Amino acid sequence: MPDKDLPWSFPVAVAQLPEAGLHQVLETSAAQRELIAAAAGVNAVLQATATFEVVPEAEGRVNVTGTVRARVVQACVVSLDPVENEIDEPIMAVFAPPSQIPVSPKSVQKEEGDDAEIPDLPEPIANGIIDLGRLATEYLILGIDPYPRKPGVAFNPPETPKD
């Protein structure tokens, strides 16, 4: 059952995943796009779709790859005019049962030594469910241009008087 508190929810039961994996395409409704726009802080989400490959791995882990594509309307940071931007964000995530996830990233031992980068921890599988809509929403928001600019618009700082 979709999570009513999320703008875009599509839960998948890990126990029901086929051995070969699951290919899933998600489309948003107009109501979902409005909720995503509000959550993302943009004027509008005109279109949003996500495609996923959900593949079960050993020890209850699940590998999720895909893409979220969207068209959003934002305010230009210079002119405040509406600007339409395309989002095409790759999705890559690994999910694991909570018992397999260390409490702290620092507790992950590294073969390369202490100076090596700490690897990303898997996302927890909550109650046997992975929510693909939530994952798509997170990556869509990450793909939004934080400083949208209308083509051809440039910032001209005000002239300061010379003494």
Backbone as a chain_set.jsonl record, in Angstrom:
{"seq": "MPDKDLPWSFPVAVAQLPEAGLHQVLETSAAQRELIAAAAGVNAVLQATATFEVVPEAEGRVNVTGTVRARVVQACVVSLDPVENEIDEPIMAVFAPPSQIPVSPKSVQKEEGDDAEIPDLPEPIANGIIDLGRLATEYLILGIDPYPRKPGVAFNPPETPKD", "coords": {"N": [[0.845, -1.187, 0.0], [0.625, 2.209, -0.901], [2.49, 4.884, 0.648], [0.878, 7.352, 2.26], [1.944, 9.706, 3.194], [3.973, 10.448, 1.549], [4.914, 12.199, -1.454], [5.141, 10.74, -3.82], [4.69, 7.51, -4.043], [5.544, 4.123, -4.28], [5.45, 1.181, -3.24], [7.435, -1.802, -3.031], [7.437, -5.181, -2.368], [10.048, -6.928, -1.026], [10.25, -9.682, -0.64], [8.633, -10.662, -2.636], [9.928, -10.264, -5.01], [10.887, -11.303, -8.251], [13.313, -13.86, -9.046], [14.889, -13.203, -11.254], [14.691, -10.515, -11.218], [13.063, -7.272, -11.338], [11.527, -5.176, -13.664], [10.483, -1.912, -13.671], [8.323, 0.741, -14.473], [7.471, 3.974, -13.629], [4.953, 6.418, -13.586], [3.916, 9.746, -12.938], [1.005, 11.17, -11.402], [-1.133, 14.071, -11.869], [-1.749, 15.155, -9.361], [0.281, 14.023, -7.789], [2.51, 15.247, -8.958], [2.1, 17.908, -8.208], [2.451, 17.705, -5.429], [5.12, 16.85, -5.336], [6.375, 19.092, -6.447], [5.878, 20.985, -4.438], [7.311, 19.804, -2.31], [9.879, 19.897, -3.378], [10.321, 22.567, -3.719], [9.884, 24.017, -6.083], [8.315, 25.809, -8.832], [6.584, 24.262, -10.435], [6.059, 20.844, -11.374], [6.123, 19.525, -14.379], [6.197, 17.109, -15.66], [7.043, 13.777, -14.791], [8.818, 10.804, -14.694], [9.956, 7.511, -13.933], [12.275, 4.869, -14.332], [13.105, 1.594, -13.408], [15.385, -1.015, -12.496], [15.161, -3.663, -10.506], [16.924, -5.751, -8.59], [17.281, -8.713, -6.851], [19.835, -9.65, -4.55], [22.508, -11.569, -3.008], [22.17, -12.583, 0.434], [19.849, -11.173, 1.142], [20.023, -8.624, 0.133], [19.272, -5.891, -2.116], [19.67, -4.626, -5.307], [19.221, -1.583, -6.87], [18.765, 0.109, -9.821], [18.423, 2.749, -12.222], [16.599, 5.43, -13.798], [15.471, 8.748, -13.34], [13.362, 10.997, -14.89], [12.397, 14.295, -15.577], [10.459, 17.323, -16.016], [10.726, 20.517, -14.866], [9.488, 23.614, -13.529], [11.005, 26.551, -12.591], [11.947, 29.511, -10.73], [13.874, 31.986, -12.253], [17.08, 32.842, -11.081], [18.02, 35.392, -11.49], [16.191, 37.072, -12.971], [13.74, 36.3, -12.007], [11.829, 35.271, -13.66], [9.836, 32.575, -15.007], [11.487, 29.462, -15.53], [12.045, 26.663, -17.481], [13.282, 23.479, -16.814], [15.045, 20.496, -17.649], [15.328, 17.313, -16.168], [17.424, 14.591, -15.809], [18.289, 12.101, -14.221], [20.511, 9.664, -13.061], [19.851, 6.677, -11.206], [21.097, 4.92, -8.508], [21.215, 2.528, -6.102], [21.66, 0.572, -3.166], [19.989, -1.724, -1.21], [19.512, -3.148, 2.026], [18.824, -5.6, 4.594], [18.092, -4.187, 7.813], [19.678, -5.304, 9.863], [22.096, -5.836, 8.665], [23.374, -3.477, 8.292], [25.861, -1.311, 9.363], [25.963, 0.587, 12.425], [27.307, 3.015, 12.413], [29.079, 4.805, 9.86], [31.797, 4.936, 10.343], [32.371, 2.59, 11.573], [32.766, 0.801, 9.617], [35.159, -1.272, 8.39], [38.127, -0.749, 6.55], [40.021, -1.977, 3.876], [41.884, -0.495, 2.548], [42.998, 1.286, 4.299], [43.114, 3.889, 6.854], [42.928, 6.401, 5.622], [41.368, 6.134, 3.429], [38.373, 6.649, 1.495], [35.19, 6.518, 3.035], [32.91, 3.979, 2.354], [29.648, 4.196, 0.766], [26.856, 3.419, 2.726], [24.445, 0.748, 2.628], [20.945, 1.351, 1.957], [18.322, 0.991, 4.333], [16.059, -1.782, 4.29], [12.823, -1.345, 4.903], [10.514, -2.856, 6.895], [10.366, -5.007, 5.103], [9.96, -3.777, 2.683], [10.672, -1.807, -0.226], [10.496, 1.461, -1.276], [9.925, 2.586, -4.31], [8.916, 4.942, -5.452], [9.501, 6.875, -3.537], [12.298, 6.779, -3.646], [12.69, 7.631, -6.308], [11.698, 10.251, -6.076], [13.575, 11.392, -4.31], [15.938, 11.328, -5.885], [15.084, 12.885, -8.039], [14.78, 15.398, -6.816], [17.439, 15.83, -6.092], [18.481, 16.255, -8.613], [17.636, 18.762, -9.413], [18.35, 21.992, -10.598], [20.098, 24.168, -8.586], [20.465, 26.87, -9.019], [18.784, 28.161, -11.176], [18.79, 29.66, -14.392], [17.481, 31.884, -16.708], [17.847, 31.553, -20.213], [20.219, 33.696, -21.735], [20.033, 35.705, -19.846], [21.74, 37.845, -17.709], [23.472, 38.675, -14.721], [23.782, 41.903, -13.61], [25.675, 43.734, -11.59], [24.815, 46.399, -9.326], [25.956, 49.72, -9.961], [28.529, 51.148, -8.08], [28.921, 54.196, -6.374], [31.702, 56.325, -7.041], [34.216, 57.691, -5.025]], "CA": [[0.0, 0.0, 0.0], [1.427, 3.431, -0.968], [2.602, 5.711, 1.84], [0.093, 8.57, 2.018], [2.722, 10.87, 3.604], [4.969, 10.734, 0.517], [4.29, 12.703, -2.67], [5.177, 9.72, -4.874], [4.981, 6.273, -3.336], [5.298, 2.873, -4.993], [6.145, 0.167, -2.458], [7.7, -3.116, -3.623], [7.772, -6.171, -1.345], [11.288, -7.608, -1.374], [9.995, -11.13, -0.657], [7.896, -11.019, -3.855], [10.719, -9.978, -6.205], [11.303, -12.485, -9.012], [14.764, -14.108, -9.007], [15.517, -12.492, -12.368], [14.557, -9.087, -10.981], [11.829, -6.602, -11.724], [11.628, -3.929, -14.423], [9.31, -1.132, -13.291], [8.229, 2.108, -14.975], [6.514, 4.744, -12.842], [4.49, 7.708, -14.111], [3.247, 10.518, -11.892], [-0.288, 11.799, -11.672], [-1.095, 15.527, -11.678], [-1.72, 15.412, -7.913], [1.632, 13.684, -7.31], [3.434, 16.28, -9.434], [1.899, 19.085, -7.349], [3.075, 17.423, -4.136], [6.571, 16.829, -5.546], [6.787, 20.492, -6.631], [5.879, 21.614, -3.111], [8.419, 19.227, -1.543], [11.142, 20.292, -4.002], [10.456, 24.022, -3.72], [9.871, 24.559, -7.44], [6.995, 26.326, -9.212], [5.748, 23.176, -10.952], [6.645, 19.669, -12.017], [5.254, 19.322, -15.538], [6.235, 15.702, -16.05], [8.041, 12.996, -14.056], [8.752, 9.349, -14.862], [11.138, 6.805, -13.449], [12.404, 3.468, -14.731], [13.926, 0.879, -12.433], [15.72, -2.436, -12.511], [15.258, -4.043, -9.094], [17.505, -7.093, -8.669], [17.661, -9.283, -5.553], [21.215, -10.118, -4.451], [22.742, -12.492, -1.897], [21.982, -12.142, 1.824], [18.694, -10.299, 1.276], [20.264, -7.292, -0.423], [18.584, -5.588, -3.371], [20.337, -3.596, -6.095], [18.244, -0.805, -7.631], [19.329, 1.077, -10.751], [17.401, 3.296, -13.099], [16.68, 6.837, -14.177], [14.281, 9.581, -13.172], [13.335, 12.101, -15.847], [11.325, 15.231, -15.226], [10.501, 18.716, -16.463], [10.288, 21.361, -13.759], [9.484, 25.061, -13.735], [11.588, 27.239, -11.453], [12.134, 30.948, -10.916], [15.239, 32.386, -12.609], [17.712, 33.514, -9.943], [18.328, 36.773, -11.837], [15.012, 37.841, -13.381], [12.566, 35.696, -11.358], [10.935, 34.732, -14.676], [9.808, 31.103, -14.986], [12.462, 28.751, -16.35], [11.757, 25.231, -17.553], [14.504, 22.683, -16.828], [14.931, 19.04, -17.79], [16.108, 16.513, -15.228], [17.696, 13.232, -16.268], [19.171, 11.728, -13.121], [20.664, 8.218, -12.86], [19.551, 6.179, -9.86], [21.865, 3.747, -8.101], [21.085, 2.338, -4.661], [21.668, -0.795, -2.653], [19.187, -1.859, 0.0], [19.855, -4.334, 2.8], [18.105, -5.69, 5.871], [18.723, -3.315, 8.818], [20.671, -6.03, 10.655], [23.358, -5.875, 7.927], [23.891, -2.121, 8.118], [26.536, -0.839, 10.575], [25.342, 1.738, 13.074], [28.045, 4.203, 12.021], [29.984, 4.553, 8.742], [33.156, 4.781, 10.839], [32.573, 1.212, 12.016], [33.078, 0.001, 8.442], [36.606, -1.437, 8.286], [38.579, -0.599, 5.181], [41.263, -2.649, 3.535], [42.822, 0.479, 2.005], [43.595, 2.068, 5.378], [42.271, 4.919, 7.473], [42.778, 7.578, 4.777], [40.483, 5.833, 2.306], [37.007, 7.166, 1.581], [34.239, 5.591, 3.643], [31.922, 3.62, 1.329], [28.236, 4.458, 1.06], [26.168, 2.306, 3.364], [23.163, 0.433, 1.989], [19.719, 1.885, 2.529], [17.623, -0.103, 5.016], [14.78, -2.298, 3.808], [11.904, -1.097, 6.011], [9.364, -3.766, 6.956], [10.345, -5.854, 3.913], [9.491, -2.957, 1.555], [11.463, -0.731, -0.829], [9.557, 2.379, -1.926], [10.548, 3.127, -5.526], [8.466, 6.325, -5.633], [10.3, 7.711, -2.631], [13.646, 6.816, -4.209], [12.621, 8.492, -7.495], [11.524, 11.627, -5.606], [14.85, 11.848, -3.763], [16.874, 11.588, -6.988], [14.551, 14.016, -8.803], [15.122, 16.612, -6.074], [18.896, 16.003, -6.221], [18.786, 16.694, -9.972], [17.137, 20.118, -9.676], [19.365, 23.046, -10.648], [19.875, 25.073, -7.451], [20.551, 28.252, -9.485], [18.305, 28.2, -12.555], [18.943, 30.952, -15.052], [16.839, 31.986, -18.01], [18.871, 31.756, -21.247], [20.482, 35.071, -22.156], [19.918, 36.66, -18.747], [22.986, 37.985, -16.955], [23.387, 39.526, -13.544], [24.594, 43.119, -13.678], [25.671, 44.32, -10.256], [24.584, 47.845, -9.342], [27.182, 50.514, -9.94], [28.778, 51.819, -6.812], [29.459, 55.551, -6.609], [33.129, 56.488, -6.771], [34.486, 58.863, -4.176]], "C": [[0.886, 1.246, 0.0], [1.395, 4.204, 0.349], [1.932, 7.048, 1.545], [0.857, 9.84, 2.397], [3.782, 11.264, 2.577], [4.283, 11.24, -0.739], [4.184, 11.647, -3.766], [5.601, 8.425, -4.201], [4.609, 5.071, -4.197], [6.076, 1.772, -4.265], [6.28, -1.157, -3.207], [8.12, -4.044, -2.491], [8.984, -6.97, -1.804], [11.062, -9.109, -1.502], [9.292, -11.571, -1.941], [8.661, -10.698, -5.14], [11.058, -11.273, -6.936], [12.824, -12.639, -8.954], [15.5, -13.323, -10.081], [15.443, -10.975, -12.195], [13.259, -8.538, -11.534], [12.171, -5.343, -12.509], [10.351, -3.161, -14.133], [9.406, 0.27, -13.874], [7.141, 2.808, -14.171], [6.217, 6.068, -13.534], [3.79, 8.437, -12.97], [1.892, 11.016, -12.359], [-0.129, 13.304, -11.462], [-1.011, 15.87, -10.192], [-0.336, 15.104, -7.339], [2.634, 14.749, -7.736], [3.309, 17.559, -8.604], [2.588, 18.894, -6.006], [4.597, 17.394, -4.243], [7.089, 18.256, -5.699], [6.866, 21.208, -5.282], [7.057, 21.104, -2.277], [9.771, 19.699, -2.068], [11.361, 21.803, -3.999], [10.563, 24.62, -5.108], [8.447, 25.024, -7.765], [6.059, 25.203, -9.651], [6.622, 22.023, -11.419], [5.683, 19.321, -13.146], [5.143, 17.857, -15.927], [7.294, 15.02, -15.197], [7.778, 11.517, -14.28], [10.037, 8.749, -14.311], [11.105, 5.379, -13.972], [13.4, 2.815, -13.785], [14.204, -0.544, -12.878], [15.977, -2.779, -11.051], [15.689, -5.503, -9.063], [17.876, -7.586, -7.276], [19.079, -9.846, -5.62], [21.303, -11.103, -3.278], [22.478, -11.807, -0.556], [20.857, -11.122, 1.993], [18.893, -8.891, 0.762], [19.528, -7.137, -1.749], [19.32, -4.432, -4.043], [19.281, -2.9, -6.961], [18.998, 0.194, -8.509], [18.203, 1.603, -11.625], [17.666, 4.755, -13.401], [15.367, 7.521, -13.815], [14.429, 10.748, -14.137], [12.149, 12.993, -15.497], [11.542, 16.56, -15.937], [9.936, 19.549, -15.327], [10.328, 22.828, -14.17], [9.969, 25.697, -12.436], [11.649, 28.731, -11.748], [13.605, 31.212, -11.213], [15.839, 33.159, -11.436], [18.046, 34.976, -10.222], [17.045, 37.567, -12.075], [13.722, 37.434, -12.669], [11.509, 35.225, -12.355], [10.929, 33.208, -14.58], [10.822, 30.517, -15.974], [12.109, 27.281, -16.298], [13.077, 24.472, -17.674], [14.178, 21.196, -16.949], [15.825, 18.379, -16.745], [16.22, 15.116, -15.803], [18.75, 12.676, -15.312], [19.28, 10.203, -12.993], [20.419, 7.854, -11.399], [20.39, 4.931, -9.619], [21.767, 3.634, -6.585], [21.132, 0.85, -4.338], [20.879, -0.774, -1.35], [19.584, -3.154, 0.698], [18.969, -4.402, 4.042], [18.827, -4.839, 6.922], [19.811, -4.011, 9.633], [22.036, -6.083, 9.968], [24.01, -4.5, 7.77], [24.555, -1.676, 9.419], [25.863, 0.418, 11.115], [26.0, 3.034, 12.618], [28.947, 3.88, 10.837], [31.423, 4.342, 9.203], [33.436, 3.358, 11.293], [32.865, 0.274, 10.848], [34.595, -0.069, 8.322], [37.015, -1.391, 6.829], [39.903, -1.313, 4.987], [42.32, -1.644, 3.095], [43.509, 1.286, 3.097], [42.666, 3.167, 5.84], [42.026, 6.127, 6.588], [41.785, 7.366, 3.636], [39.084, 6.392, 2.569], [36.083, 6.1, 2.166], [33.174, 5.259, 2.607], [30.505, 3.989, 1.761], [27.627, 3.206, 1.688], [24.889, 2.001, 2.599], [22.017, 1.149, 2.698], [19.002, 0.736, 3.238], [16.326, -0.505, 4.294], [13.83, -2.196, 4.994], [10.684, -2.013, 5.909], [9.229, -4.613, 5.69], [9.972, -5.117, 2.634], [10.573, -1.987, 1.101], [10.457, 0.159, -1.553], [10.251, 3.058, -3.112], [10.14, 4.572, -5.793], [9.253, 7.285, -4.759], [11.718, 7.873, -3.177], [13.686, 7.746, -5.434], [12.506, 9.96, -7.094], [12.841, 12.192, -5.085], [15.831, 12.201, -4.882], [16.395, 12.735, -7.874], [14.95, 15.321, -8.122], [16.624, 16.882, -6.154], [19.282, 16.555, -7.598], [18.34, 18.099, -10.31], [18.287, 21.117, -9.604], [19.122, 24.017, -9.489], [19.903, 26.553, -7.846], [20.07, 28.357, -10.933], [18.408, 29.604, -13.126], [18.296, 30.885, -16.422], [17.92, 32.231, -19.068], [18.983, 33.227, -21.638], [20.4, 36.107, -21.057], [21.235, 36.667, -17.971], [22.758, 38.917, -15.781], [24.324, 40.708, -13.728], [24.556, 43.786, -12.306], [25.453, 45.826, -10.335], [25.925, 48.585, -9.276], [27.311, 51.186, -8.598], [29.378, 53.19, -7.089], [30.935, 55.6, -6.231], [33.332, 57.77, -5.982], [35.405, 59.832, -4.841]], "O": [[1.807, 1.34, 0.812], [0.399, 4.179, 1.071], [2.38, 7.789, 0.671], [0.477, 10.934, 1.979], [4.422, 12.306, 2.72], [3.192, 10.778, -1.074], [3.237, 11.662, -4.553], [6.764, 8.273, -3.829], [3.519, 5.003, -4.764], [7.213, 1.465, -4.623], [5.369, -1.58, -3.92], [9.047, -3.737, -1.741], [8.947, -7.614, -2.852], [11.632, -9.743, -2.391], [9.354, -12.748, -2.296], [8.118, -10.839, -6.235], [11.475, -12.243, -6.304], [13.541, -11.647, -8.826], [16.605, -12.833, -9.851], [16.072, -10.235, -12.951], [12.461, -9.266, -12.125], [13.0, -4.541, -12.08], [9.254, -3.686, -14.324], [10.451, 0.914, -13.78], [6.026, 2.3, -14.046], [7.125, 6.751, -14.007], [3.144, 7.809, -12.132], [1.667, 11.25, -13.546], [0.889, 13.758, -10.94], [-0.278, 16.781, -9.809], [0.163, 15.846, -6.493], [3.514, 15.116, -6.958], [4.312, 18.218, -8.33], [3.235, 19.812, -5.501], [5.289, 17.862, -3.34], [8.132, 18.596, -5.141], [7.814, 21.949, -5.021], [7.728, 21.892, -1.611], [10.707, 19.882, -1.29], [12.473, 22.266, -4.251], [11.254, 25.621, -5.301], [7.497, 24.677, -7.064], [4.884, 25.19, -9.286], [7.775, 22.213, -11.807], [4.562, 18.876, -12.9], [4.122, 17.419, -16.458], [8.333, 15.614, -14.908], [6.662, 11.034, -14.083], [11.071, 9.414, -14.239], [10.046, 4.756, -14.048], [14.408, 3.414, -13.412], [13.387, -1.188, -13.536], [16.9, -2.247, -10.434], [14.93, -6.39, -9.454], [18.687, -6.963, -6.59], [19.474, -10.444, -6.622], [20.297, -11.424, -2.644], [22.559, -10.583, -0.449], [20.912, -10.291, 2.9], [18.019, -8.042, 0.936], [19.204, -8.119, -2.416], [19.561, -3.393, -3.427], [18.539, -3.555, -7.693], [19.768, 1.016, -8.013], [17.154, 0.97, -11.75], [18.788, 5.248, -13.28], [14.29, 6.944, -13.966], [15.473, 11.399, -14.198], [11.061, 12.521, -15.168], [12.641, 16.877, -16.392], [8.812, 19.324, -14.876], [11.1, 23.226, -15.043], [9.446, 25.438, -11.352], [11.429, 29.16, -12.881], [14.482, 30.717, -10.505], [15.184, 34.03, -10.863], [18.328, 35.728, -9.289], [16.833, 38.61, -11.457], [12.725, 38.154, -12.728], [10.416, 34.824, -11.955], [11.905, 32.612, -14.124], [10.987, 31.009, -17.09], [11.899, 26.715, -15.226], [13.898, 24.785, -18.538], [13.175, 20.713, -16.424], [16.937, 18.837, -16.479], [15.227, 14.528, -16.234], [19.95, 12.772, -15.569], [18.267, 9.522, -12.835], [20.736, 8.617, -10.486], [20.39, 4.002, -10.427], [22.186, 4.539, -5.864], [20.708, 0.002, -5.122], [21.085, 0.091, -0.499], [19.946, -4.135, 0.048], [18.43, -3.389, 4.487], [20.056, -4.779, 6.918], [20.772, -3.365, 10.05], [23.04, -6.349, 10.629], [25.082, -4.384, 7.177], [23.909, -1.657, 10.467], [25.276, 1.202, 10.37], [25.32, 4.046, 12.455], [29.529, 2.797, 10.794], [32.191, 3.649, 8.535], [34.595, 2.953, 11.39], [33.174, -0.9, 11.05], [35.251, 0.961, 8.167], [36.323, -1.936, 5.969], [40.791, -1.251, 5.838], [43.516, -1.897, 3.244], [44.528, 1.92, 2.825], [41.579, 3.357, 5.296], [41.025, 6.822, 6.766], [41.407, 8.319, 2.956], [38.676, 6.578, 3.716], [36.188, 4.921, 1.826], [32.584, 6.172, 2.029], [30.203, 4.083, 2.95], [27.859, 2.086, 1.233], [24.306, 2.895, 1.986], [22.111, 1.502, 3.874], [19.075, -0.401, 2.771], [15.605, 0.34, 3.764], [14.015, -2.894, 5.991], [9.922, -1.941, 4.945], [8.116, -4.905, 5.252], [9.698, -5.747, 1.612], [11.298, -1.418, 1.917], [9.657, -0.329, -2.351], [11.052, 3.977, -2.94], [10.942, 5.35, -6.31], [9.625, 8.376, -5.193], [12.271, 8.973, -3.17], [14.607, 8.55, -5.576], [13.143, 10.82, -7.701], [13.188, 13.336, -5.379], [16.48, 13.246, -4.836], [17.215, 13.483, -8.406], [15.41, 16.251, -8.785], [17.039, 18.034, -6.271], [20.294, 17.242, -7.731], [18.639, 18.588, -11.4], [19.093, 21.091, -8.674], [18.055, 24.626, -9.413], [19.421, 27.4, -7.094], [20.875, 28.617, -11.828], [18.152, 30.596, -12.443], [18.53, 29.956, -17.194], [18.821, 33.039, -18.842], [17.98, 33.91, -21.844], [20.672, 37.282, -21.304], [21.768, 35.614, -17.623], [21.944, 39.837, -15.851], [25.518, 40.532, -13.972], [23.53, 44.337, -11.905], [25.862, 46.461, -11.306], [26.878, 48.142, -8.634], [26.348, 51.721, -8.049], [30.248, 53.326, -7.949], [31.361, 55.003, -5.242], [32.699, 58.792, -6.245], [35.733, 60.869, -4.264]]}, "num_chains": 1, "name": "protein.A"}
